[in-house]
Amino acid sequence: MTRFDFHNIITDTDSYKNSHYPMYPSGTEYVSAYIEARGVEMPVSMFVGPQAFIRT
């Protein structure tokens, strides 16, 4: 196994979000999320579907 074969969750997500679960109230069974572009230098942005990530 090389270092490139391994799945690194830190490079796939905003890693700080992985620490949010202790803040959920006891008994939480469902959490919803959404994707939003962060500020950029360009006046417009193009949303290119996340299907590659959703389907895996």
PDB file of C-alpha atoms in Angstrom:
ATOM      1  CA  MET A   1       0.000   0.000   0.000  1.00  0.00           C
ATOM      2  CA  THR A   2       1.378   3.388  -0.947  1.00  0.00           C
ATOM      3  CA  ARG A   3       0.467   6.676   0.628  1.00  0.00           C
ATOM      4  CA  PHE A   4      -1.678   7.429  -2.447  1.00  0.00           C
ATOM      5  CA  ASP A   5      -3.905   4.367  -1.969  1.00  0.00           C
ATOM      6  CA  PHE A   6      -5.299   5.486   1.327  1.00  0.00           C
ATOM      7  CA  HIS A   7      -8.510   7.456   1.755  1.00  0.00           C
ATOM      8  CA  ASN A   8      -7.853  10.695   3.626  1.00  0.00           C
ATOM      9  CA  ILE A   9     -11.059  12.280   4.941  1.00  0.00           C
ATOM     10  CA  ILE A  10      -9.232  15.544   5.731  1.00  0.00           C
ATOM     11  CA  THR A  11      -8.618  16.202   2.042  1.00  0.00           C
ATOM     12  CA  ASP A  12     -12.256  15.395   1.167  1.00  0.00           C
ATOM     13  CA  THR A  13     -14.029  17.685   3.637  1.00  0.00           C
ATOM     14  CA  ASP A  14     -13.674  20.793   5.711  1.00  0.00           C
ATOM     15  CA  SER A  15     -12.001  18.991   8.579  1.00  0.00           C
ATOM     16  CA  TYR A  16     -13.367  21.263  11.295  1.00  0.00           C
ATOM     17  CA  LYS A  17     -16.868  19.908  10.593  1.00  0.00           C
ATOM     18  CA  ASN A  18     -15.751  16.470  11.763  1.00  0.00           C
ATOM     19  CA  SER A  19     -15.528  17.872  15.286  1.00  0.00           C
ATOM     20  CA  HIS A  20     -19.126  19.183  15.385  1.00  0.00           C
ATOM     21  CA  TYR A  21     -20.785  15.939  16.499  1.00  0.00           C
ATOM     22  CA  PRO A  22     -20.136  16.480  20.242  1.00  0.00           C
ATOM     23  CA  MET A  23     -22.219  19.672  20.007  1.00  0.00           C
ATOM     24  CA  TYR A  24     -25.380  17.850  18.855  1.00  0.00           C
ATOM     25  CA  PRO A  25     -28.020  17.405  21.553  1.00  0.00           C
ATOM     26  CA  SER A  26     -28.352  13.958  23.072  1.00  0.00           C
ATOM     27  CA  GLY A  27     -30.715  11.824  20.998  1.00  0.00           C
ATOM     28  CA  THR A  28     -29.967  13.516  17.658  1.00  0.00           C
ATOM     29  CA  GLU A  29     -30.842  11.032  14.914  1.00  0.00           C
ATOM     30  CA  TYR A  30     -30.709  13.142  11.747  1.00  0.00           C
ATOM     31  CA  VAL A  31     -28.425  15.957  10.621  1.00  0.00           C
ATOM     32  CA  SER A  32     -28.910  17.900   7.383  1.00  0.00           C
ATOM     33  CA  ALA A  33     -26.199  19.733   5.454  1.00  0.00           C
ATOM     34  CA  TYR A  34     -25.769  21.707   2.257  1.00  0.00           C
ATOM     35  CA  ILE A  35     -22.965  22.809  -0.057  1.00  0.00           C
ATOM     36  CA  GLU A  36     -22.273  26.499  -0.586  1.00  0.00           C
ATOM     37  CA  ALA A  37     -19.459  28.219  -2.454  1.00  0.00           C
ATOM     38  CA  ARG A  38     -17.143  30.354  -0.394  1.00  0.00           C
ATOM     39  CA  GLY A  39     -16.197  33.855  -1.487  1.00  0.00           C
ATOM     40  CA  VAL A  40     -14.069  34.019  -4.635  1.00  0.00           C
ATOM     41  CA  GLU A  41     -12.382  36.708  -6.702  1.00  0.00           C
ATOM     42  CA  MET A  42     -14.707  36.202  -9.675  1.00  0.00           C
ATOM     43  CA  PRO A  43     -18.165  37.853  -9.836  1.00  0.00           C
ATOM     44  CA  VAL A  44     -19.881  34.552 -10.724  1.00  0.00           C
ATOM     45  CA  SER A  45     -19.343  30.895  -9.976  1.00  0.00           C
ATOM     46  CA  MET A  46     -20.456  27.750 -11.783  1.00  0.00           C
ATOM     47  CA  PHE A  47     -21.821  24.876  -9.743  1.00  0.00           C
ATOM     48  CA  VAL A  48     -20.492  21.675 -11.243  1.00  0.00           C
ATOM     49  CA  GLY A  49     -22.564  18.833  -9.837  1.00  0.00           C
ATOM     50  CA  PRO A  50     -21.268  16.819  -6.914  1.00  0.00           C
ATOM     51  CA  GLN A  51     -22.533  13.586  -8.506  1.00  0.00           C
ATOM     52  CA  ALA A  52     -19.072  12.022  -8.437  1.00  0.00           C
ATOM     53  CA  PHE A  53     -19.037  12.331  -4.650  1.00  0.00           C
ATOM     54  CA  ILE A  54     -22.712  11.566  -4.060  1.00  0.00           C
ATOM     55  CA  ARG A  55     -22.643   8.373  -6.121  1.00  0.00           C
ATOM     56  CA  THR A  56     -19.577   6.897  -4.389  1.00  0.00           C
TER      57      THR A  56
END
